[in-house]
mmCIF file of C-alpha atoms in Angstrom:
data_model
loop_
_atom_site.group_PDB
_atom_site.id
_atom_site.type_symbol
_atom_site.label_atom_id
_atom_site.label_comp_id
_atom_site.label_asym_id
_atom_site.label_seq_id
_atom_site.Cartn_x
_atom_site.Cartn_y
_atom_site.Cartn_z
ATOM 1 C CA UNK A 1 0.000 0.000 0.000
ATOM 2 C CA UNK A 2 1.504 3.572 -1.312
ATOM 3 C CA UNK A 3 0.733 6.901 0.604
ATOM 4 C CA UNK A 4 0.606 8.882 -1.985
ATOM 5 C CA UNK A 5 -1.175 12.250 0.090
ATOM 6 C CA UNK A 6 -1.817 13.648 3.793
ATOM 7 C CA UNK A 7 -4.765 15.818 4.327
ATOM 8 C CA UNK A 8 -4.288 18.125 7.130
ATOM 9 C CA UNK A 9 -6.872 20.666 8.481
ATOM 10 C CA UNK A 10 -6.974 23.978 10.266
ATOM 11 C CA UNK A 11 -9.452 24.614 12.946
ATOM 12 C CA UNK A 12 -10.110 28.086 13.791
ATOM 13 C CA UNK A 13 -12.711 29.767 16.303
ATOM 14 C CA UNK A 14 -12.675 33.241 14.540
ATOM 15 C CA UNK A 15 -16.103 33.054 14.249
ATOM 16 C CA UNK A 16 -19.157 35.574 15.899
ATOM 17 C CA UNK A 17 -22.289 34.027 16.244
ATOM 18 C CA UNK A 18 -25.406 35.914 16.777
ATOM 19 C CA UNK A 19 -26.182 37.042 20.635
ATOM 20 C CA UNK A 20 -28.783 36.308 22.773
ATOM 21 C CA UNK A 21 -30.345 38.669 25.264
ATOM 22 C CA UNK A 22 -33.079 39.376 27.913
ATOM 23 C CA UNK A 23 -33.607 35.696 29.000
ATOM 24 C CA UNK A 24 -35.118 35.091 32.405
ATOM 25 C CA UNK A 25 -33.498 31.709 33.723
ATOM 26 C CA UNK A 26 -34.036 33.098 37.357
ATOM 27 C CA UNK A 27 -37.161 30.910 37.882
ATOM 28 C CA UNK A 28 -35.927 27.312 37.496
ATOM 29 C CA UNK A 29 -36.435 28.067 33.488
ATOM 30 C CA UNK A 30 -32.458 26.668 33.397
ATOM 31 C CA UNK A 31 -30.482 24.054 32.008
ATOM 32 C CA UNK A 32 -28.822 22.376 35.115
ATOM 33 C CA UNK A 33 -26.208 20.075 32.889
ATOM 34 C CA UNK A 34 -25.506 19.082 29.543
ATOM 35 C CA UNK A 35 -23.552 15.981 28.589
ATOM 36 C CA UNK A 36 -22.690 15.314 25.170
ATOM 37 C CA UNK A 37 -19.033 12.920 24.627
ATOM 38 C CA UNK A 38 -16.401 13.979 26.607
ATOM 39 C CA UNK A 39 -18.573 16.955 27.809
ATOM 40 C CA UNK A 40 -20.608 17.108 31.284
ATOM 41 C CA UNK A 41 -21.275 20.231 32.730
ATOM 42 C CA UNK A 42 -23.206 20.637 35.868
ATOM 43 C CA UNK A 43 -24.274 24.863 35.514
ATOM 44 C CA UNK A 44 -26.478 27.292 37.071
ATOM 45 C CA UNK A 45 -28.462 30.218 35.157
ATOM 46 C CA UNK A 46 -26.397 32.993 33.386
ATOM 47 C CA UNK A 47 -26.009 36.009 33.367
ATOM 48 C CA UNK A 48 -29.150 37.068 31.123
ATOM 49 C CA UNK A 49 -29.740 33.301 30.810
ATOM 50 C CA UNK A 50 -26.250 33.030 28.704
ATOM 51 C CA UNK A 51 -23.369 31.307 29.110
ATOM 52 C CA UNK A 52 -20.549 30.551 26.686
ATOM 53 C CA UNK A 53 -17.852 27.281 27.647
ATOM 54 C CA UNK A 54 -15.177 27.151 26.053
ATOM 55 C CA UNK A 55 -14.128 24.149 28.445
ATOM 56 C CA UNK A 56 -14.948 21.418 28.585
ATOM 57 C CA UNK A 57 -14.701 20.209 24.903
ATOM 58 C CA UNK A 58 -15.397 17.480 23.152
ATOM 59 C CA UNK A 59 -14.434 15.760 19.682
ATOM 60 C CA UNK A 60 -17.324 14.714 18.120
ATOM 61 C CA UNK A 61 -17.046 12.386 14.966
ATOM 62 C CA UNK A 62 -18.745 12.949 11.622
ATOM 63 C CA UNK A 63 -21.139 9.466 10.867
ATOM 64 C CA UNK A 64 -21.416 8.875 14.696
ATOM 65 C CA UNK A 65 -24.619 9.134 16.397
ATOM 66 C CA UNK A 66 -23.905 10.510 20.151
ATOM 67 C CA UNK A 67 -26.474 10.411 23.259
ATOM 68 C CA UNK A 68 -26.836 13.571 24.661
ATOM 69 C CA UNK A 69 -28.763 14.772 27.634
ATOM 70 C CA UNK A 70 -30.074 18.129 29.062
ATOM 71 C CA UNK A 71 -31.202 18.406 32.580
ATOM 72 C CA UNK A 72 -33.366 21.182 33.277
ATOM 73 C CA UNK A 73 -35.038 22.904 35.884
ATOM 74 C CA UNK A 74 -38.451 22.747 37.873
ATOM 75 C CA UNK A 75 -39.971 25.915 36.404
ATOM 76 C CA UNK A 76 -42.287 23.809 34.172
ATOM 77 C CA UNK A 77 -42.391 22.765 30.737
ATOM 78 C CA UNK A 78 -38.947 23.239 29.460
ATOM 79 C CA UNK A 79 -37.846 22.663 25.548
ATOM 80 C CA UNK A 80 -34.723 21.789 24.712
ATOM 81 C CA UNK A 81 -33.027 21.741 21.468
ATOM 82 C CA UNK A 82 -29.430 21.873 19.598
ATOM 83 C CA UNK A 83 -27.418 23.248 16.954
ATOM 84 C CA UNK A 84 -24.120 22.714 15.770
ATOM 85 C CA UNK A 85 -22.336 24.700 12.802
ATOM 86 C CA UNK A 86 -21.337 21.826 10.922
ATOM 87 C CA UNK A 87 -20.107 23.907 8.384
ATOM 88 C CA UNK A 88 -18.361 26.743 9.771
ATOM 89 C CA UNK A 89 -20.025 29.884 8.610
ATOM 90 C CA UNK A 90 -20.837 31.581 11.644
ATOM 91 C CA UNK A 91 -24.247 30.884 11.374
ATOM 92 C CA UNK A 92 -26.588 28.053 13.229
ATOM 93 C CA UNK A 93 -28.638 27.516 9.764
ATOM 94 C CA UNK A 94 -31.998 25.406 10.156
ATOM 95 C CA UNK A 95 -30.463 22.051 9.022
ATOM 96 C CA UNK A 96 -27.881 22.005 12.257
ATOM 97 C CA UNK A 97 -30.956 21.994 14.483
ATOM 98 C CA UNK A 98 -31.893 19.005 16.735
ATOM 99 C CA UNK A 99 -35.113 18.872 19.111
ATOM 100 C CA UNK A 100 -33.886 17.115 22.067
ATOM 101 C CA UNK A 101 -37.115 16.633 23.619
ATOM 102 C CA UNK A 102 -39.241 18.920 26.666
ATOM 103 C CA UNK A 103 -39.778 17.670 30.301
ATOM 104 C CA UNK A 104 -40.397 19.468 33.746
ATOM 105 C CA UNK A 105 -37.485 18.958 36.197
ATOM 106 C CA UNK A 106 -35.898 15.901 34.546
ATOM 107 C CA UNK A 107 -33.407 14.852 32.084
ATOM 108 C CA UNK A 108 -34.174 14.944 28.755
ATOM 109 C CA UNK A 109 -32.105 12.519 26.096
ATOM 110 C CA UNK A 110 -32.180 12.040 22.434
ATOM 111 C CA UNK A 111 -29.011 11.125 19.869
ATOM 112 C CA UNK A 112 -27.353 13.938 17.298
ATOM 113 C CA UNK A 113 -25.927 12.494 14.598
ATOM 114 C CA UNK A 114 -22.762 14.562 13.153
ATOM 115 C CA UNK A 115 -23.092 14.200 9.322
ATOM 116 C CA UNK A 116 -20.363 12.966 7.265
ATOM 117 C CA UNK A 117 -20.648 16.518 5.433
ATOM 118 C CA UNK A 118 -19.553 18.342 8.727
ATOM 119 C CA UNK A 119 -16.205 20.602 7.788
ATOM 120 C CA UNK A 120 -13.640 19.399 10.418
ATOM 121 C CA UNK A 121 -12.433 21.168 13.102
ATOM 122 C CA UNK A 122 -13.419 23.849 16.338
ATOM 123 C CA UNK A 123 -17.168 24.861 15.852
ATOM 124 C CA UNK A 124 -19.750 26.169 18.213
ATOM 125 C CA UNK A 125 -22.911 23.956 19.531
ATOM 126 C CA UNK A 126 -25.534 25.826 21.261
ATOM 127 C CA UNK A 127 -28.142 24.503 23.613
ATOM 128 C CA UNK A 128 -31.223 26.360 24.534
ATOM 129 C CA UNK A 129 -34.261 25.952 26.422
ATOM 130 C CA UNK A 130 -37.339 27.648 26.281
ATOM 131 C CA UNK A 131 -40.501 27.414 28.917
ATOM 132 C CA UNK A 132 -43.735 26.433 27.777
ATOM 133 C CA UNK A 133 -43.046 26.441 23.630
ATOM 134 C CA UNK A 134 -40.810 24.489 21.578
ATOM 135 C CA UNK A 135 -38.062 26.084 20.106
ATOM 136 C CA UNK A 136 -38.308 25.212 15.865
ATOM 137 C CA UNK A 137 -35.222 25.031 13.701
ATOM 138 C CA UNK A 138 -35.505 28.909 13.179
ATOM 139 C CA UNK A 139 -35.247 30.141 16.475
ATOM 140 C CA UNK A 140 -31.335 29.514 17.296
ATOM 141 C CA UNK A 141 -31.173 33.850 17.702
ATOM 142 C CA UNK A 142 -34.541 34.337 18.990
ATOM 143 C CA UNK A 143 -35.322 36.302 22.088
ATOM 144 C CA UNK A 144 -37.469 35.008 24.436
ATOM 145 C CA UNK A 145 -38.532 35.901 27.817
ATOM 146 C CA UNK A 146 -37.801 32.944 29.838
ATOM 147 C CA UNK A 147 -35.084 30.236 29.361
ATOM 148 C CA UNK A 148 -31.427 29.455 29.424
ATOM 149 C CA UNK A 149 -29.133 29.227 26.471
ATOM 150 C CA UNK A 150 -25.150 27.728 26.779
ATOM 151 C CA UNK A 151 -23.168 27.606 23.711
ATOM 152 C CA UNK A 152 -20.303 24.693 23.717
ATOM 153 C CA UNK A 153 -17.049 24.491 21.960
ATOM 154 C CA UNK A 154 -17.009 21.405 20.135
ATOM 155 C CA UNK A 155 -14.241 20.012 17.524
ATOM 156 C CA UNK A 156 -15.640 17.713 15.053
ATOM 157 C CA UNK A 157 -13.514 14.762 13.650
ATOM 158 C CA UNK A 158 -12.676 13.062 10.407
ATOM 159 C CA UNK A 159 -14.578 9.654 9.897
ATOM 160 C CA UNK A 160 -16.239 7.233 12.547
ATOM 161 C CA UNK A 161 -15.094 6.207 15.848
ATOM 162 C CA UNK A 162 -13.304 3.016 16.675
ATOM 163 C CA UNK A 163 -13.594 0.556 18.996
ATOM 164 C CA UNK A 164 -10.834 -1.757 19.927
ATOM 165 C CA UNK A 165 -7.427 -1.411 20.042
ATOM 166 C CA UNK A 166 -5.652 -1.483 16.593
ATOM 167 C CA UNK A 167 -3.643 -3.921 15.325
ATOM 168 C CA UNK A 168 0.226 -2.684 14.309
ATOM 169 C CA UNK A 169 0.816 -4.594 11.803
ATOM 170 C CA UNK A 170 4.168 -4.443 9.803
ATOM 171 C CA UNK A 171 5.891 -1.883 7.166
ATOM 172 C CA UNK A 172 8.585 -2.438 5.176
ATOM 173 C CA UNK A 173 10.728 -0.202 2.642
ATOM 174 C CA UNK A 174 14.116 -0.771 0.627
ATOM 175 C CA UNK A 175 17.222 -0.184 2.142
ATOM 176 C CA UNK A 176 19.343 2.636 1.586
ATOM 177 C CA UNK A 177 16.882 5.552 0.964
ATOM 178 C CA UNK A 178 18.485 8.716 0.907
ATOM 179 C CA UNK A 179 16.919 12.078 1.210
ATOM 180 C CA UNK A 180 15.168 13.484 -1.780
ATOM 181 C CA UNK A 181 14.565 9.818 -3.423
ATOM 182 C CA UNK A 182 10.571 8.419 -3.691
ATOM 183 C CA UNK A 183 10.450 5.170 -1.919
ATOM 184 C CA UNK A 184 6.791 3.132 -1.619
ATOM 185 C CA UNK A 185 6.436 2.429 2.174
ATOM 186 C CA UNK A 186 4.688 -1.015 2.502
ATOM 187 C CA UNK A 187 1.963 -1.723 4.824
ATOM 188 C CA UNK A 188 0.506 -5.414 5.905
ATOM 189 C CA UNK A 189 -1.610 -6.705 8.445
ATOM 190 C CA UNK A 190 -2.966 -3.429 10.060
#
C-alpha cells in the first residue's frame, strides 16, 4: 500500500455568532447540565440566561450518532433543542438543528448524529431551552422571555469512531533511501 497524500486541516474559532439577550433563567427556566461525549457540565443560570464554555470540549465524529442529555429545571415545561455549525459559517442555519425533547425537572435525552458533510475542526454547539413552547429550527437567535441558552465548543472529527485497540501490523521499505529519493512504504496486516 503507497501513501501517496496527507490531508491536514486547520481549525479556527474566529467566528461571531449571533447574541442572545433578555432571557429570564431566574425561575428554574435553566439548564442544570448538559452531557454530550467527553462533555458534562453541571451549571447554574447565566447572566441574562447566557453562558458561553469554552471548556470542557469534546471531539465529536462525523457518521457517529452521540447520546446527549439536558437536565433542566423545575420551572415547568422546558424545551430543549441543539445546533451545531457543521459547516463553519458563523451561522446556526436550520439544518444544524436538533429537538432534544421537553420535560419538567428531569433529564431529557435524544441522539445527534454529526453528518459525514460536517467541515472538520473547532465549531460552536448551542443549547437552549425555552418554557412552555418548543423552540423550531428557526429560532437559534430568537429572544425570548424565559429560558437558558449555553453555547459549547465542540471540535468535530474526520470519519467514525473506533472501537478496539488497533492492530500494528508491519511496514517495510528498501534499504538505503536517501533524502530526496521516492520510496513506496509497505503496509501489511494493520
Amino acid at each position: 500500500t503507497l501513501f501517496s497524500s496527507i490531508t491536514l486541516y486547520s481549525y479556527s474559532t474566529a467566528q461571531t455568532y449571533c447574541s442572545v439577550s433578555g432571557t429570564d433563567c431566574d425561575v428554574d427556566d435553566e439548564i442544570t447540565n448538559v452531557t454530550i461525549g467527553s462533555i458534562n457540565n453541571t451549571t447554574t443560570c447565566g447572566t441574562n440566561g447566557y453562558t458561553s464554555y469554552t471548556s470542557p470540549t469534546a471531539t465529536l465524529n462525523t457518521g457517529v450518532g452521540y447520546p446527549i442529555s439536558v437536565t433542566v429545571g423545575s420551572g415547568g415545561t422546558e424545551h430543549v433543542a441543539v445546533w451545531i455549525d457543521y459547516n463553519q459559517n458563523g451561522t446556526f442555519d436550520t439544518t444544524e438543528f436538533t429537538s432534544i425533547g421537553s420535560g419538567n425537572g428531569v433529564t431529557i435525552s435524544s441522539t445527534i448524529t454529526i453528518p459525514g458533510t460536517a467541515t472538520p475542526g473547532i465549531t460552536v454547539m448551542r443549547v437552549r431551552l425555552r418554557y412552555n413552547t418548543a423552540l423550531t429550527d428557526a429560532d437559534a437567535c430568537l429572544s425570548y422571555t424565559y429560558g437558558e441558552t449555553e453555547d459549547y465548543e465542540v471540535t468535530i472529527g474526520v470519519g467514525t469512531a473506533c472501537s478496539g485497540a488497533p492492530t500494528a501490523g508491519t511496514a517495510s521499505a528498501p534499504t538505503g533511501i536517501c533524502s530526496g529519493v521516492n520510496f513506496d512504504l509497505t503496509l501489511t496486516g494493520y
